[in-house]
mmCIF file of C-alpha atoms in Angstrom:
data_model
loop_
_atom_site.group_PDB
_atom_site.id
_atom_site.type_symbol
_atom_site.label_atom_id
_atom_site.label_comp_id
_atom_site.label_asym_id
_atom_site.label_seq_id
_atom_site.Cartn_x
_atom_site.Cartn_y
_atom_site.Cartn_z
ATOM 1 C CA MET A 188 78.761 -141.530 103.437
ATOM 2 C CA THR A 189 82.401 -142.224 104.998
ATOM 3 C CA GLY A 190 83.702 -142.335 101.434
ATOM 4 C CA PHE A 191 81.950 -139.035 100.697
ATOM 5 C CA SER A 192 83.479 -137.388 103.601
ATOM 6 C CA LEU A 193 86.969 -138.792 103.000
ATOM 7 C CA PHE A 194 86.884 -137.416 99.422
ATOM 8 C CA PHE A 195 86.125 -133.831 100.617
ATOM 9 C CA LEU A 196 88.536 -133.814 103.460
ATOM 10 C CA LEU A 197 91.400 -135.033 101.009
ATOM 11 C CA LEU A 198 90.334 -131.799 99.172
ATOM 12 C CA GLN A 199 89.784 -129.452 102.052
ATOM 13 C CA VAL A 200 92.430 -130.234 104.785
ATOM 14 C CA PRO A 201 95.439 -129.408 102.500
ATOM 15 C CA SER A 202 93.787 -126.364 101.103
ATOM 16 C CA THR A 203 92.846 -125.037 104.674
ATOM 17 C CA LEU A 204 96.404 -125.470 105.786
ATOM 18 C CA VAL A 205 97.527 -123.401 102.680
ATOM 19 C CA LEU A 206 94.805 -120.807 103.468
ATOM 20 C CA LEU A 207 95.800 -120.617 107.295
ATOM 21 C CA LYS A 208 99.537 -119.886 106.113
ATOM 22 C CA ARG A 209 98.507 -117.230 103.918
ATOM 23 C CA LEU A 210 96.194 -115.383 106.535
ATOM 24 C CA SER A 211 98.733 -116.014 109.236
ATOM 25 C CA THR A 212 101.089 -113.218 108.034
ATOM 26 C CA ALA A 213 98.415 -110.618 107.480
ATOM 27 C CA ARG A 214 99.607 -108.933 110.809
ATOM 28 C CA ASP A 215 102.980 -108.231 109.432
ATOM 29 C CA ARG A 216 101.939 -106.500 106.248
ATOM 30 C CA THR A 217 102.984 -102.993 105.259
ATOM 31 C CA ALA A 218 100.850 -100.184 107.033
ATOM 32 C CA PRO A 219 98.326 -98.655 104.616
ATOM 33 C CA LEU A 220 99.540 -95.480 102.739
ATOM 34 C CA LEU A 221 98.472 -92.092 104.216
ATOM 35 C CA PRO A 222 98.486 -88.512 102.849
ATOM 36 C CA LEU A 223 101.839 -86.848 103.330
ATOM 37 C CA ALA A 224 102.066 -83.698 105.465
ATOM 38 C CA ASN A 225 101.066 -80.464 103.873
ATOM 39 C CA SER A 226 104.714 -79.266 103.806
ATOM 40 C CA ASP A 227 106.088 -82.499 101.926
ATOM 41 C CA GLU A 228 103.230 -82.418 99.577
ATOM 42 C CA THR A 229 104.053 -78.695 98.688
ATOM 43 C CA LEU A 230 107.614 -79.818 98.203
ATOM 44 C CA ALA A 231 106.575 -82.486 95.738
ATOM 45 C CA LYS A 232 104.304 -80.190 93.745
ATOM 46 C CA GLN A 233 107.350 -77.814 93.380
ATOM 47 C CA ASN A 234 109.397 -80.556 91.733
ATOM 48 C CA PRO A 235 106.931 -83.076 89.910
ATOM 49 C CA GLN A 236 108.486 -86.186 88.512
ATOM 50 C CA VAL A 237 105.283 -87.921 87.307
ATOM 51 C CA SER A 238 103.743 -88.365 83.993
ATOM 52 C CA ILE A 239 100.008 -89.621 84.429
ATOM 53 C CA VAL A 240 98.468 -91.753 81.632
ATOM 54 C CA ILE A 241 94.796 -92.555 81.577
ATOM 55 C CA PRO A 242 93.327 -94.650 78.883
ATOM 56 C CA THR A 243 89.747 -93.954 77.764
ATOM 57 C CA LEU A 244 87.161 -95.450 75.674
ATOM 58 C CA ASN A 245 83.775 -94.034 76.179
ATOM 59 C CA GLU A 246 84.432 -92.564 79.660
ATOM 60 C CA ILE A 247 82.536 -89.356 79.746
ATOM 61 C CA ASP A 248 80.485 -90.490 82.787
ATOM 62 C CA ARG A 249 83.636 -91.272 84.802
ATOM 63 C CA LEU A 250 86.556 -89.279 83.544
ATOM 64 C CA PRO A 251 85.428 -85.872 84.689
ATOM 65 C CA THR A 252 85.623 -86.945 88.495
ATOM 66 C CA CYS A 253 88.932 -88.659 87.820
ATOM 67 C CA LEU A 254 90.358 -85.490 86.322
ATOM 68 C CA GLU A 255 88.967 -83.413 89.153
ATOM 69 C CA GLY A 256 90.718 -85.411 91.681
ATOM 70 C CA LEU A 257 94.000 -85.044 89.633
ATOM 71 C CA ARG A 258 93.630 -81.300 89.420
ATOM 72 C CA ASP A 259 95.829 -80.638 92.515
ATOM 73 C CA GLN A 260 98.184 -83.546 92.419
ATOM 74 C CA ALA A 261 101.898 -83.493 92.157
ATOM 75 C CA ALA A 262 102.162 -84.286 88.334
ATOM 76 C CA LYS A 263 104.303 -82.963 85.512
ATOM 77 C CA GLU A 264 101.676 -83.812 82.969
ATOM 78 C CA ILE A 265 98.487 -85.913 82.267
ATOM 79 C CA ILE A 266 98.115 -87.765 79.213
ATOM 80 C CA VAL A 267 94.562 -89.115 78.232
ATOM 81 C CA VAL A 268 95.018 -91.798 75.616
ATOM 82 C CA ASP A 269 91.439 -92.193 73.925
ATOM 83 C CA SER A 270 90.633 -95.146 71.785
ATOM 84 C CA ARG A 271 88.224 -93.121 69.435
ATOM 85 C CA SER A 272 85.489 -92.695 72.071
ATOM 86 C CA GLN A 273 82.037 -91.989 70.690
ATOM 87 C CA ASP A 274 80.558 -90.465 73.681
ATOM 88 C CA GLY A 275 82.204 -87.012 73.753
ATOM 89 C CA THR A 276 85.309 -88.011 75.914
ATOM 90 C CA PRO A 277 88.008 -86.569 73.662
ATOM 91 C CA GLU A 278 85.848 -83.242 73.212
ATOM 92 C CA TYR A 279 85.473 -82.887 76.894
ATOM 93 C CA VAL A 280 89.326 -83.308 77.269
ATOM 94 C CA GLN A 281 89.765 -80.603 74.634
ATOM 95 C CA LYS A 282 87.562 -78.243 76.426
ATOM 96 C CA LEU A 283 89.564 -78.715 79.649
ATOM 97 C CA GLN A 284 93.112 -78.336 78.130
ATOM 98 C CA GLN A 285 93.322 -74.575 78.069
ATOM 99 C CA ASP A 286 92.592 -73.945 81.758
ATOM 100 C CA PHE A 287 93.658 -77.099 83.543
ATOM 101 C CA PRO A 288 96.328 -76.460 86.112
ATOM 102 C CA ILE A 289 98.568 -79.495 84.976
ATOM 103 C CA PRO A 290 99.606 -79.838 81.291
ATOM 104 C CA LEU A 291 96.848 -82.012 79.703
ATOM 105 C CA LYS A 292 97.461 -83.917 76.548
ATOM 106 C CA LEU A 293 95.046 -85.864 74.355
ATOM 107 C CA VAL A 294 96.434 -88.724 72.406
ATOM 108 C CA THR A 295 94.353 -91.171 70.004
ATOM 109 C CA ASP A 296 95.882 -94.772 69.958
ATOM 110 C CA ASP A 297 93.964 -96.155 67.017
ATOM 111 C CA PRO A 298 94.416 -98.509 65.233
ATOM 112 C CA LEU A 299 94.799 -101.508 67.650
ATOM 113 C CA PRO A 300 97.825 -103.616 66.361
ATOM 114 C CA GLU A 301 97.241 -107.393 65.959
ATOM 115 C CA GLY A 302 98.099 -109.308 69.153
ATOM 116 C CA TRP A 303 97.247 -106.359 71.510
ATOM 117 C CA VAL A 304 94.521 -105.858 73.906
ATOM 118 C CA GLY A 305 93.189 -102.206 73.966
ATOM 119 C CA ARG A 306 94.237 -101.338 77.500
ATOM 120 C CA PRO A 307 97.984 -102.260 77.446
ATOM 121 C CA TRP A 308 98.002 -100.737 74.024
ATOM 122 C CA ALA A 309 96.728 -97.287 75.255
ATOM 123 C CA LEU A 310 99.113 -97.401 78.405
ATOM 124 C CA HIS A 311 102.149 -98.303 75.994
ATOM 125 C CA ASN A 312 101.016 -95.154 73.746
ATOM 126 C CA GLY A 313 100.871 -92.965 76.822
ATOM 127 C CA PHE A 314 104.331 -94.167 77.965
ATOM 128 C CA LEU A 315 105.684 -93.428 74.452
ATOM 129 C CA GLN A 316 104.167 -89.929 74.458
ATOM 130 C CA SER A 317 105.264 -88.957 77.988
ATOM 131 C CA ASP A 318 108.037 -86.667 78.945
ATOM 132 C CA PRO A 319 111.389 -88.388 78.755
ATOM 133 C CA THR A 320 112.593 -86.209 81.882
ATOM 134 C CA SER A 321 109.876 -87.707 84.081
ATOM 135 C CA THR A 322 111.188 -90.132 86.716
ATOM 136 C CA TRP A 323 107.789 -91.917 86.972
ATOM 137 C CA VAL A 324 104.815 -93.006 84.746
ATOM 138 C CA LEU A 325 101.690 -93.463 86.717
ATOM 139 C CA GLY A 326 98.718 -95.306 84.938
ATOM 140 C CA ILE A 327 95.353 -94.182 86.373
ATOM 141 C CA ASP A 328 91.764 -95.783 85.229
ATOM 142 C CA ALA A 329 89.070 -93.269 84.567
ATOM 143 C CA ASP A 330 86.978 -94.901 87.179
ATOM 144 C CA THR A 331 89.471 -93.973 89.890
ATOM 145 C CA LEU A 332 88.563 -91.070 92.212
ATOM 146 C CA PRO A 333 92.033 -89.895 93.452
ATOM 147 C CA GLN A 334 92.194 -88.347 96.910
ATOM 148 C CA GLN A 335 94.083 -85.430 98.050
ATOM 149 C CA GLY A 336 97.939 -86.289 98.023
ATOM 150 C CA LEU A 337 97.672 -89.543 96.142
ATOM 151 C CA VAL A 338 100.494 -88.881 93.544
ATOM 152 C CA ALA A 339 103.019 -87.246 96.078
ATOM 153 C CA SER A 340 102.456 -90.035 98.854
ATOM 154 C CA LEU A 341 102.852 -92.813 96.281
ATOM 155 C CA VAL A 342 105.960 -91.478 94.867
ATOM 156 C CA ALA A 343 107.241 -90.926 98.394
ATOM 157 C CA GLN A 344 106.681 -94.516 99.381
ATOM 158 C CA ALA A 345 108.052 -95.921 96.161
ATOM 159 C CA THR A 346 111.162 -93.799 96.435
ATOM 160 C CA ALA A 347 111.790 -94.808 100.333
ATOM 161 C CA ASN A 348 111.319 -98.519 99.452
ATOM 162 C CA GLU A 349 113.338 -98.384 96.209
ATOM 163 C CA PHE A 350 110.407 -99.920 94.282
ATOM 164 C CA ASP A 351 110.498 -100.034 90.547
ATOM 165 C CA ILE A 352 106.881 -100.743 90.295
ATOM 166 C CA VAL A 353 104.125 -100.146 92.945
ATOM 167 C CA SER A 354 100.425 -100.238 92.660
ATOM 168 C CA LEU A 355 97.646 -99.683 95.375
ATOM 169 C CA SER A 356 94.413 -101.395 96.192
ATOM 170 C CA PRO A 357 91.630 -98.952 96.577
ATOM 171 C CA LYS A 358 88.561 -98.246 98.742
ATOM 172 C CA PHE A 359 85.498 -99.498 96.572
ATOM 173 C CA ILE A 360 82.263 -97.540 96.098
ATOM 174 C CA LEU A 361 79.394 -99.944 95.878
ATOM 175 C CA LYS A 362 75.560 -98.678 95.689
ATOM 176 C CA THR A 363 73.250 -101.377 94.653
ATOM 177 C CA ALA A 364 72.352 -104.357 96.650
ATOM 178 C CA GLY A 365 73.397 -106.738 94.044
ATOM 179 C CA GLU A 366 76.917 -105.284 93.975
ATOM 180 C CA GLN A 367 77.207 -105.196 97.687
ATOM 181 C CA TRP A 368 76.296 -109.041 97.706
ATOM 182 C CA LEU A 369 78.699 -110.133 94.944
ATOM 183 C CA GLN A 370 81.608 -107.940 94.727
ATOM 184 C CA PRO A 371 83.052 -108.699 98.322
ATOM 185 C CA ALA A 372 82.776 -112.372 97.567
ATOM 186 C CA LEU A 373 84.974 -111.675 94.316
ATOM 187 C CA LEU A 374 87.300 -109.687 96.278
ATOM 188 C CA ILE A 375 87.746 -112.518 98.938
ATOM 189 C CA THR A 376 88.912 -114.734 96.026
ATOM 190 C CA LEU A 377 92.095 -112.424 95.797
ATOM 191 C CA ILE A 378 92.779 -112.739 99.510
ATOM 192 C CA PHE A 379 92.437 -116.483 99.700
ATOM 193 C CA ARG A 380 94.883 -116.827 96.934
ATOM 194 C CA PHE A 381 97.401 -114.040 97.670
ATOM 195 C CA GLY A 382 97.048 -112.974 101.074
ATOM 196 C CA ALA A 383 96.256 -109.598 102.449
ATOM 197 C CA THR A 384 97.357 -106.363 100.521
ATOM 198 C CA GLY A 385 100.797 -105.143 101.710
ATOM 199 C CA ASP A 386 101.904 -108.587 102.658
ATOM 200 C CA ARG A 387 105.152 -109.190 100.844
ATOM 201 C CA THR A 388 106.145 -112.228 102.780
ATOM 202 C CA GLN A 389 104.185 -114.546 100.448
ATOM 203 C CA PHE A 390 105.170 -113.172 97.211
ATOM 204 C CA THR A 391 107.525 -115.042 94.903
ATOM 205 C CA GLU A 392 108.433 -113.422 91.540
ATOM 206 C CA ASP A 393 105.607 -115.424 89.742
ATOM 207 C CA ARG A 394 102.996 -114.597 92.445
ATOM 208 C CA VAL A 395 103.352 -110.772 92.890
ATOM 209 C CA MET A 396 100.067 -108.868 92.748
ATOM 210 C CA ALA A 397 99.234 -105.502 91.152
ATOM 211 C CA ASN A 398 96.264 -103.234 90.509
ATOM 212 C CA GLY A 399 96.195 -101.291 87.128
ATOM 213 C CA GLN A 400 93.685 -98.552 88.613
ATOM 214 C CA CYS A 401 96.797 -96.933 90.163
ATOM 215 C CA PHE A 402 100.050 -98.507 88.829
ATOM 216 C CA LEU A 403 103.338 -96.457 89.174
ATOM 217 C CA SER A 404 106.405 -97.425 87.365
ATOM 218 C CA ARG A 405 109.962 -95.970 87.158
ATOM 219 C CA ARG A 406 110.090 -94.691 83.581
ATOM 220 C CA ALA A 407 113.774 -96.136 83.203
ATOM 221 C CA LYS A 408 112.091 -99.636 84.292
ATOM 222 C CA LEU A 409 109.592 -99.214 81.423
ATOM 223 C CA VAL A 410 112.267 -98.297 78.839
ATOM 224 C CA GLU A 411 114.017 -101.482 79.950
ATOM 225 C CA LEU A 412 110.934 -103.426 79.485
ATOM 226 C CA ASN A 413 109.906 -101.963 76.076
ATOM 227 C CA GLY A 414 106.796 -100.439 77.679
ATOM 228 C CA TYR A 415 103.898 -102.705 77.904
ATOM 229 C CA GLU A 416 105.136 -105.084 75.363
ATOM 230 C CA LEU A 417 105.203 -108.144 77.785
ATOM 231 C CA ALA A 418 101.733 -107.591 78.680
ATOM 232 C CA LYS A 419 100.305 -106.664 75.236
ATOM 233 C CA SER A 420 97.854 -109.690 74.916
ATOM 234 C CA SER A 421 96.906 -109.967 78.431
ATOM 235 C CA PHE A 422 93.493 -109.222 79.963
ATOM 236 C CA CYS A 423 95.108 -108.712 83.192
ATOM 237 C CA ASP A 424 97.971 -106.541 82.094
ATOM 238 C CA ASP A 425 98.696 -104.999 85.324
ATOM 239 C CA VAL A 426 99.534 -108.337 87.121
ATOM 240 C CA THR A 427 101.182 -109.742 83.913
ATOM 241 C CA LEU A 428 103.605 -106.770 83.580
ATOM 242 C CA ALA A 429 104.303 -106.698 87.424
ATOM 243 C CA ARG A 430 105.178 -110.476 87.481
ATOM 244 C CA ALA A 431 107.309 -110.126 84.140
ATOM 245 C CA ALA A 432 109.284 -107.154 85.663
ATOM 246 C CA ALA A 433 109.741 -109.131 89.042
ATOM 247 C CA GLN A 434 111.109 -112.011 87.023
ATOM 248 C CA ARG A 435 113.590 -109.643 85.569
ATOM 249 C CA GLY A 436 114.810 -108.326 88.825
ATOM 250 C CA ALA A 437 112.592 -105.448 89.460
ATOM 251 C CA LYS A 438 111.241 -104.710 93.062
ATOM 252 C CA VAL A 439 107.457 -104.632 92.868
ATOM 253 C CA GLY A 440 105.163 -103.533 95.721
ATOM 254 C CA PHE A 441 101.342 -103.831 96.247
ATOM 255 C CA LEU A 442 100.009 -101.659 99.009
ATOM 256 C CA ASP A 443 96.762 -100.583 100.721
ATOM 257 C CA GLY A 444 95.837 -97.225 99.196
ATOM 258 C CA ALA A 445 92.303 -97.035 100.473
ATOM 259 C CA ALA A 446 93.021 -93.548 102.248
ATOM 260 C CA LEU A 447 94.273 -92.317 98.910
ATOM 261 C CA MET A 448 91.959 -93.523 96.117
ATOM 262 C CA GLN A 449 88.386 -94.638 95.678
ATOM 263 C CA VAL A 450 86.900 -96.488 92.729
ATOM 264 C CA ARG A 451 83.516 -96.972 91.399
ATOM 265 C CA MET A 452 84.010 -99.883 88.902
ATOM 266 C CA TYR A 453 80.728 -101.177 87.979
ATOM 267 C CA THR A 454 77.088 -100.021 88.316
ATOM 268 C CA SER A 455 75.441 -103.377 88.848
ATOM 269 C CA MET A 456 75.699 -106.955 89.978
ATOM 270 C CA GLY A 457 75.492 -108.067 86.382
ATOM 271 C CA GLU A 458 78.221 -105.749 85.274
ATOM 272 C CA THR A 459 80.348 -106.726 88.267
ATOM 273 C CA TRP A 460 79.809 -110.573 87.311
ATOM 274 C CA ARG A 461 80.647 -109.913 83.480
ATOM 275 C CA GLU A 462 83.414 -107.476 83.642
ATOM 276 C CA TRP A 463 85.331 -107.991 86.853
ATOM 277 C CA GLY A 464 84.845 -111.702 87.017
ATOM 278 C CA ARG A 465 86.484 -112.248 83.524
ATOM 279 C CA SER A 466 89.650 -111.203 84.534
ATOM 280 C CA LEU A 467 90.019 -112.367 88.292
ATOM 281 C CA ASP A 468 91.223 -115.699 87.261
ATOM 282 C CA LEU A 469 94.516 -113.956 86.325
ATOM 283 C CA LYS A 470 95.455 -116.872 83.865
ATOM 284 C CA ASP A 471 97.253 -114.454 81.531
ATOM 285 C CA ALA A 472 99.742 -113.728 84.198
ATOM 286 C CA SER A 473 99.947 -117.487 85.497
ATOM 287 C CA THR A 474 100.886 -120.857 84.439
ATOM 288 C CA PRO A 475 98.095 -123.297 83.705
ATOM 289 C CA ASN A 476 99.136 -125.316 86.730
ATOM 290 C CA GLN A 477 98.992 -122.161 88.953
ATOM 291 C CA THR A 478 95.612 -121.265 87.668
ATOM 292 C CA LEU A 479 94.321 -124.914 88.275
ATOM 293 C CA ALA A 480 95.613 -124.848 91.832
ATOM 294 C CA ASP A 481 94.161 -121.483 92.562
ATOM 295 C CA CYS A 482 90.669 -122.744 91.290
ATOM 296 C CA LEU A 483 90.926 -126.036 93.286
ATOM 297 C CA LEU A 484 91.835 -123.904 96.360
ATOM 298 C CA LEU A 485 88.878 -121.528 95.831
ATOM 299 C CA THR A 486 86.649 -124.451 95.383
ATOM 300 C CA ALA A 487 87.870 -126.205 98.627
ATOM 301 C CA VAL A 488 87.806 -123.142 101.252
ATOM 302 C CA GLN A 489 85.427 -120.707 99.495
ATOM 303 C CA GLY A 490 82.951 -122.286 97.166
ATOM 304 C CA LEU A 491 82.145 -125.699 99.140
ATOM 305 C CA PRO A 492 82.111 -124.922 102.830
ATOM 306 C CA LEU A 493 78.479 -123.327 102.756
ATOM 307 C CA PRO A 494 76.830 -125.907 100.586
ATOM 308 C CA LEU A 495 78.591 -128.873 102.475
ATOM 309 C CA LEU A 496 77.566 -127.454 105.801
ATOM 310 C CA ILE A 497 73.897 -127.013 104.805
ATOM 311 C CA SER A 498 73.813 -130.440 103.261
ATOM 312 C CA LEU A 499 75.224 -132.036 106.381
ATOM 313 C CA LEU A 500 72.856 -130.236 108.559
ATOM 314 C CA ILE A 501 69.859 -131.136 106.277
ATOM 315 C CA TRP A 502 70.530 -134.845 105.706
ATOM 316 C CA GLN A 503 72.127 -135.439 109.164
ATOM 317 C CA PRO A 504 74.199 -138.525 108.046
ATOM 318 C CA THR A 505 75.584 -141.071 110.564
ATOM 319 C CA ALA A 506 78.065 -139.413 112.607
ATOM 320 C CA SER A 507 81.212 -141.339 111.681
ATOM 321 C CA LEU A 508 84.527 -139.779 112.447
ATOM 322 C CA PRO A 509 85.372 -138.432 108.999
ATOM 323 C CA THR A 510 81.778 -136.948 108.675
ATOM 324 C CA SER A 511 82.256 -135.183 112.117
ATOM 325 C CA ILE A 512 85.649 -133.908 111.063
ATOM 326 C CA LEU A 513 84.190 -132.614 107.611
ATOM 327 C CA PHE A 514 81.279 -130.959 109.647
ATOM 328 C CA TRP A 515 83.426 -129.014 112.039
ATOM 329 C CA LEU A 516 86.187 -128.169 109.186
ATOM 330 C CA ASN A 517 83.416 -126.518 107.310
ATOM 331 C CA VAL A 518 81.999 -124.663 110.318
ATOM 332 C CA PHE A 519 85.541 -123.379 110.757
ATOM 333 C CA LEU A 520 85.932 -122.283 107.141
ATOM 334 C CA VAL A 521 82.574 -120.480 107.051
ATOM 335 C CA SER A 522 83.589 -118.745 110.511
ATOM 336 C CA ILE A 523 86.879 -117.423 108.829
ATOM 337 C CA ARG A 524 84.929 -116.257 105.925
ATOM 338 C CA CYS A 525 82.527 -114.321 108.140
ATOM 339 C CA LEU A 526 85.364 -112.839 110.061
ATOM 340 C CA LEU A 527 86.986 -111.688 106.778
ATOM 341 C CA THR A 528 83.721 -109.828 106.063
ATOM 342 C CA PHE A 529 84.531 -107.479 108.971
ATOM 343 C CA GLY A 530 88.148 -107.515 107.865
ATOM 344 C CA ILE A 531 87.391 -106.130 104.500
ATOM 345 C CA ARG A 532 84.903 -103.608 105.627
ATOM 346 C CA SER A 533 87.495 -100.768 105.533
ATOM 347 C CA SER A 534 87.892 -101.434 101.845
ATOM 348 C CA TYR A 535 84.391 -100.027 101.123
ATOM 349 C CA THR A 536 83.243 -96.466 101.578
ATOM 350 C CA GLU A 537 79.846 -97.598 102.890
ATOM 351 C CA VAL A 538 77.974 -100.866 103.275
ATOM 352 C CA GLY A 539 74.431 -102.086 103.704
ATOM 353 C CA PHE A 540 72.657 -105.155 104.693
ATOM 354 C CA TRP A 541 73.594 -107.162 101.594
ATOM 355 C CA PHE A 542 77.381 -106.538 102.249
ATOM 356 C CA TRP A 543 77.081 -108.551 105.413
ATOM 357 C CA LEU A 544 75.320 -111.477 103.487
ATOM 358 C CA SER A 545 78.175 -111.568 100.976
ATOM 359 C CA PRO A 546 79.451 -114.921 102.399
ATOM 360 C CA LEU A 547 76.398 -116.496 100.844
ATOM 361 C CA ALA A 548 77.852 -115.381 97.257
ATOM 362 C CA ASP A 549 80.996 -117.222 97.902
ATOM 363 C CA PRO A 550 79.935 -120.546 95.775
ATOM 364 C CA LEU A 551 79.002 -118.152 92.812
ATOM 365 C CA ALA A 552 82.250 -116.389 93.273
ATOM 366 C CA ALA A 553 84.221 -119.802 92.970
ATOM 367 C CA ILE A 554 82.163 -120.631 89.940
ATOM 368 C CA ARG A 555 82.724 -117.359 88.271
ATOM 369 C CA ILE A 556 86.673 -117.908 88.696
ATOM 370 C CA TRP A 557 86.364 -121.360 87.006
ATOM 371 C CA ILE A 558 84.333 -119.940 84.228
ATOM 372 C CA SER A 559 86.704 -117.213 83.567
ATOM 373 C CA ALA A 560 89.701 -119.735 83.773
ATOM 374 C CA LEU A 561 88.238 -121.910 81.172
ATOM 375 C CA THR A 562 87.390 -119.173 78.766
ATOM 376 C CA ARG A 563 88.942 -116.192 77.008
ATOM 377 C CA PRO A 564 87.171 -112.874 76.609
ATOM 378 C CA LYS A 565 85.663 -112.028 73.239
ATOM 379 C CA SER A 566 85.085 -108.426 74.338
ATOM 380 C CA TRP A 567 86.725 -106.190 76.833
ATOM 381 C CA ARG A 568 86.027 -102.554 77.623
ATOM 382 C CA GLY A 569 84.200 -101.758 74.500
ATOM 383 C CA ARG A 570 86.324 -103.618 72.151
ATOM 384 C CA ASN A 571 85.667 -107.170 70.412
ATOM 385 C CA TYR A 572 88.433 -109.642 70.148
ATOM 386 C CA THR A 573 88.341 -112.737 67.718
#
């Protein structure tokens, strides 16, 4: 048993030190974004600088809510880039065009070129079709529910901080028990690897984070980067583009936007596992060594603590010093995870009983990241890839 304990201590002790360093700077993170004062928002609407791009593929169930939230935003135009949806999405956009308060354009992006993933190709087409006089291009996903003042507040923050690219983390909407149990565990994998949203003290150029659900770029910077070309084959195009831009000297920000946007990404535990889980490894934006290190870290501090603690309690091995240290180390790691459950509560509109049991899903979350890291998606957002 001593050899068993030493093996896990060699894995967990260094990983715990890394985790504590990442969590220790959370208190210094940038404050969450808030809506602007009414006078500032009115001024922004009088001089809109933003082209909004929404990629769609069979989004008729989600797009109406997104567009309704954008109806009163400070935008110059909205470009819906559709990939030949079969559910009535383009017809719905055409019906809105005449009376929508912001110019609403519909673009079809097919055919998909060799080497491109559908989402970055749609965003690239939206950028190419955007008004060249716009200062900013804002990519918004159809599952996003923009809150009042989103665009004006985001642009004001980006301008004040001289960001070239800035994206926001949302407030999540979870409805089913399975979602409330699994999704927070998957979200924690990001915090363990990259720290709290808005914490820029930990970001190097190759570790910056981003969220494509609300991704604002200076149009001049996209021109310099040749649009989304650098992320064309990535299944996490948001992080890939942000890191590529940072490595070329761009100033990139990732901020807490829970007060300005909500998202209903998936509708079940199974869909959350399949769809979100397959891109959370971020291997397309990382080196193989970074991906391996992240997977080992998650195994040590998120996947193993609960199983190890239960095993030690059930079998009650001889209390050697290494075994005692291993036991209390994992008590410590499980305690941190439970405290983080309270810490991420503000990232959700409402929670139920199963949310508070999400630490029990941590081993599954770590396994999901490993599966994603070792495989490449064969389908994504309604498209199949060979």
